[in-house]
Amino acid sequence: MSSESSPSTLTDAWVRNSTYFLDSVLAANRATLAALGVDTDREVDAGEERPEWTVELTEERRDALAVGDRVAFSKRLTDDDVRAFAAASGDTNPLHLDEEYAESTMFGERIAHGTLVSGLISAALARLPGLVIYLSQDEEFHNPVAIGDRVTAECEIVEDLGENRYRLRTTVMNGDETAIDGEAVVMLDEP
């Protein structure tokens, strides 16, 4: 038997790993949606918006998107959001859930989970026209977000990569402070 793997073995391994990865991403997205106030136990209509959310979009046609177009999504991160995210994700770090404990830390108060805050980037990208397929996301966490803060995820197209793929600068702002800075690559397909 050859020491090299056959193409079908490599393909099978790739499919298994890809399936595992996608299942993990879907589970994380469900947790983030639950934490953002979307009841994942009931049907949610595509494009559903809530009065407490703010969305800004510079271009509504997929075929007209270009460098400089942007989307922003704003939401207040509540105690219910943080507790729902902790329950859905299993991240029960007392920094996020226990006021007395959090007061004794360098933050001096409870803060929202970083992954919950970064989920607002996904919420913003979901408002781009077409079927949004997340290909990658790089993030740097700069400042914490306290429970009750209203934050805004801003995504701006900085490069057209061709074949309906775009590189975007992604930030989450908490007032004048940058909470998260990074970039994403998405593909926008027809629905």
GROMACS .gro file of C-alpha atoms in nm:
model
  191
    1MET     CA    1   0.000   0.000   0.000
    2SER     CA    2   0.130   0.344  -0.094
    3SER     CA    3   0.221   0.596   0.177
    4GLU     CA    4   0.044   0.865  -0.023
    5SER     CA    5  -0.326   0.923   0.038
    6SER     CA    6  -0.560   0.861  -0.251
    7PRO     CA    7  -0.758   1.155  -0.394
    8SER     CA    8  -1.083   1.004  -0.266
    9THR     CA    9  -0.941   0.972   0.087
   10LEU     CA   10  -0.828   1.334   0.080
   11THR     CA   11  -1.166   1.442  -0.057
   12ASP     CA   12  -1.350   1.247   0.213
   13ALA     CA   13  -1.131   1.405   0.482
   14TRP     CA   14  -1.187   1.751   0.336
   15VAL     CA   15  -1.566   1.697   0.328
   16ARG     CA   16  -1.567   1.572   0.691
   17ASN     CA   17  -1.358   1.866   0.811
   18SER     CA   18  -1.560   2.118   0.609
   19THR     CA   19  -1.886   1.976   0.741
   20TYR     CA   20  -1.758   1.992   1.098
   21PHE     CA   21  -1.640   2.350   1.044
   22LEU     CA   22  -1.969   2.463   0.887
   23ASP     CA   23  -2.172   2.293   1.163
   24SER     CA   24  -1.959   2.480   1.420
   25VAL     CA   25  -2.009   2.812   1.239
   26LEU     CA   26  -2.385   2.754   1.219
   27ALA     CA   27  -2.399   2.674   1.592
   28ALA     CA   28  -2.204   2.991   1.672
   29ASN     CA   29  -2.430   3.196   1.444
   30ARG     CA   30  -2.740   3.055   1.617
   31ALA     CA   31  -2.589   3.151   1.955
   32THR     CA   32  -2.509   3.501   1.831
   33LEU     CA   33  -2.857   3.545   1.686
   34ALA     CA   34  -3.010   3.437   2.016
   35ALA     CA   35  -2.791   3.684   2.202
   36LEU     CA   36  -2.883   3.962   1.959
   37GLY     CA   37  -3.245   3.915   2.053
   38VAL     CA   38  -3.356   3.690   1.770
   39ASP     CA   39  -3.573   3.412   1.909
   40THR     CA   40  -3.427   3.108   1.737
   41ASP     CA   41  -3.711   2.888   1.865
   42ARG     CA   42  -3.966   3.064   1.646
   43GLU     CA   43  -3.966   3.129   1.276
   44VAL     CA   44  -3.796   3.451   1.182
   45ASP     CA   45  -3.888   3.625   0.863
   46ALA     CA   46  -3.605   3.709   0.628
   47GLY     CA   47  -3.526   4.077   0.649
   48GLU     CA   48  -3.701   4.116   0.984
   49GLU     CA   49  -3.605   4.438   1.159
   50ARG     CA   50  -3.679   4.557   1.512
   51PRO     CA   51  -3.755   4.914   1.616
   52GLU     CA   52  -3.451   4.928   1.847
   53TRP     CA   53  -3.212   4.841   1.562
   54THR     CA   54  -3.071   5.103   1.327
   55VAL     CA   55  -2.948   5.013   0.979
   56GLU     CA   56  -2.774   5.236   0.725
   57LEU     CA   57  -2.693   5.109   0.376
   58THR     CA   58  -2.541   5.316   0.097
   59GLU     CA   59  -2.634   5.082  -0.191
   60GLU     CA   60  -2.932   4.847  -0.217
   61ARG     CA   61  -2.846   4.682  -0.551
   62ARG     CA   62  -2.592   4.399  -0.547
   63ASP     CA   63  -2.481   4.469  -0.904
   64ALA     CA   64  -2.406   4.834  -0.816
   65LEU     CA   65  -2.189   4.777  -0.507
   66ALA     CA   66  -1.845   4.935  -0.530
   67VAL     CA   67  -1.546   5.037  -0.322
   68GLY     CA   68  -1.663   5.294  -0.066
   69ASP     CA   69  -2.012   5.150  -0.017
   70ARG     CA   70  -2.091   5.073   0.343
   71VAL     CA   71  -2.342   4.925   0.581
   72ALA     CA   72  -2.389   4.997   0.951
   73PHE     CA   73  -2.595   4.816   1.215
   74SER     CA   74  -2.658   4.959   1.565
   75LYS     CA   75  -2.799   4.790   1.871
   76ARG     CA   76  -2.794   4.829   2.249
   77LEU     CA   77  -2.639   4.521   2.415
   78THR     CA   78  -2.863   4.440   2.709
   79ASP     CA   79  -2.831   4.216   3.011
   80ASP     CA   80  -3.077   3.979   2.839
   81ASP     CA   81  -2.851   3.966   2.531
   82VAL     CA   82  -2.545   3.882   2.740
   83ARG     CA   83  -2.725   3.616   2.943
   84ALA     CA   84  -2.879   3.459   2.630
   85PHE     CA   85  -2.537   3.450   2.464
   86ALA     CA   86  -2.382   3.291   2.774
   87ALA     CA   87  -2.654   3.025   2.779
   88ALA     CA   88  -2.632   2.958   2.405
   89SER     CA   89  -2.252   2.956   2.381
   90GLY     CA   90  -2.163   2.808   2.720
   91ASP     CA   91  -1.931   3.104   2.795
   92THR     CA   92  -2.028   3.165   3.157
   93ASN     CA   93  -1.720   3.369   3.251
   94PRO     CA   94  -1.823   3.565   3.564
   95LEU     CA   95  -1.679   3.881   3.404
   96HIS     CA   96  -1.992   3.883   3.189
   97LEU     CA   97  -2.249   3.758   3.441
   98ASP     CA   98  -2.149   3.842   3.801
   99GLU     CA   99  -2.153   4.211   3.894
  100GLU     CA  100  -1.959   4.168   4.220
  101TYR     CA  101  -1.687   3.963   4.053
  102ALA     CA  102  -1.664   4.200   3.754
  103GLU     CA  103  -1.622   4.502   3.984
  104SER     CA  104  -1.302   4.345   4.121
  105THR     CA  105  -1.147   4.312   3.772
  106MET     CA  106  -0.951   4.564   3.568
  107PHE     CA  107  -1.279   4.652   3.390
  108GLY     CA  108  -1.462   4.754   3.710
  109GLU     CA  109  -1.795   4.634   3.573
  110ARG     CA  110  -1.958   4.357   3.371
  111ILE     CA  111  -1.877   4.365   3.003
  112ALA     CA  112  -2.033   4.198   2.698
  113HIS     CA  113  -1.864   3.894   2.547
  114GLY     CA  114  -1.622   3.995   2.270
  115THR     CA  115  -1.777   3.739   2.037
  116LEU     CA  116  -2.123   3.880   2.104
  117VAL     CA  117  -1.997   4.228   2.018
  118SER     CA  118  -1.828   4.101   1.700
  119GLY     CA  119  -2.157   3.934   1.604
  120LEU     CA  120  -2.283   4.280   1.517
  121ILE     CA  121  -2.043   4.275   1.221
  122SER     CA  122  -2.228   3.969   1.091
  123ALA     CA  123  -2.558   4.149   1.152
  124ALA     CA  124  -2.438   4.444   0.944
  125LEU     CA  125  -2.306   4.225   0.663
  126ALA     CA  126  -2.639   4.039   0.651
  127ARG     CA  127  -2.800   4.364   0.535
  128LEU     CA  128  -2.590   4.383   0.217
  129PRO     CA  129  -2.791   4.310  -0.097
  130GLY     CA  130  -2.792   3.949  -0.216
  131LEU     CA  131  -2.697   3.626  -0.047
  132VAL     CA  132  -2.404   3.710   0.183
  133ILE     CA  133  -2.151   3.430   0.227
  134TYR     CA  134  -1.888   3.498   0.494
  135LEU     CA  135  -1.545   3.380   0.375
  136SER     CA  136  -1.317   3.522   0.647
  137GLN     CA  137  -1.300   3.764   0.938
  138ASP     CA  138  -0.995   3.906   1.116
  139GLU     CA  139  -1.050   4.104   1.435
  140GLU     CA  140  -0.859   4.299   1.696
  141PHE     CA  141  -1.032   4.380   2.024
  142HIS     CA  142  -0.945   4.731   2.147
  143ASN     CA  143  -1.197   4.835   2.413
  144PRO     CA  144  -1.463   4.658   2.620
  145VAL     CA  145  -1.835   4.712   2.578
  146ALA     CA  146  -2.034   4.751   2.899
  147ILE     CA  147  -2.378   4.604   2.948
  148GLY     CA  148  -2.632   4.857   2.818
  149ASP     CA  149  -2.398   5.028   2.570
  150ARG     CA  150  -2.531   5.098   2.221
  151VAL     CA  151  -2.272   4.989   1.966
  152THR     CA  152  -2.248   5.023   1.589
  153ALA     CA  153  -2.087   4.779   1.349
  154GLU     CA  154  -1.963   4.954   1.035
  155CYS     CA  155  -1.850   4.763   0.725
  156GLU     CA  156  -1.703   4.942   0.424
  157ILE     CA  157  -1.600   4.783   0.096
  158VAL     CA  158  -1.229   4.855   0.048
  159GLU     CA  159  -1.155   4.616  -0.240
  160ASP     CA  160  -1.348   4.443  -0.518
  161LEU     CA  161  -1.179   4.103  -0.545
  162GLY     CA  162  -1.381   3.998  -0.852
  163GLU     CA  163  -1.631   3.715  -0.888
  164ASN     CA  164  -1.869   3.894  -0.647
  165ARG     CA  165  -1.611   3.882  -0.365
  166TYR     CA  166  -1.530   4.189  -0.157
  167ARG     CA  167  -1.285   4.280   0.117
  168LEU     CA  168  -1.439   4.506   0.381
  169ARG     CA  169  -1.299   4.705   0.668
  170THR     CA  170  -1.502   4.614   0.974
  171THR     CA  171  -1.527   4.811   1.297
  172VAL     CA  172  -1.751   4.811   1.599
  173MET     CA  173  -1.777   5.154   1.757
  174ASN     CA  174  -1.891   5.225   2.112
  175GLY     CA  175  -1.954   5.597   2.094
  176ASP     CA  176  -1.623   5.749   1.983
  177GLU     CA  177  -1.419   5.445   2.092
  178THR     CA  178  -1.327   5.155   1.869
  179ALA     CA  179  -1.426   4.829   2.036
  180ILE     CA  180  -1.325   4.602   1.745
  181ASP     CA  181  -1.127   4.667   1.428
  182GLY     CA  182  -1.064   4.424   1.146
  183GLU     CA  183  -1.153   4.310   0.799
  184ALA     CA  184  -1.379   4.057   0.637
  185VAL     CA  185  -1.406   3.891   0.299
  186VAL     CA  186  -1.754   3.807   0.174
  187MET     CA  187  -1.907   3.674  -0.143
  188LEU     CA  188  -2.238   3.822  -0.254
  189ASP     CA  189  -2.437   3.580  -0.462
  190GLU     CA  190  -2.783   3.604  -0.610
  191PRO     CA  191  -3.053   3.491  -0.369
   0.00000   0.00000   0.00000
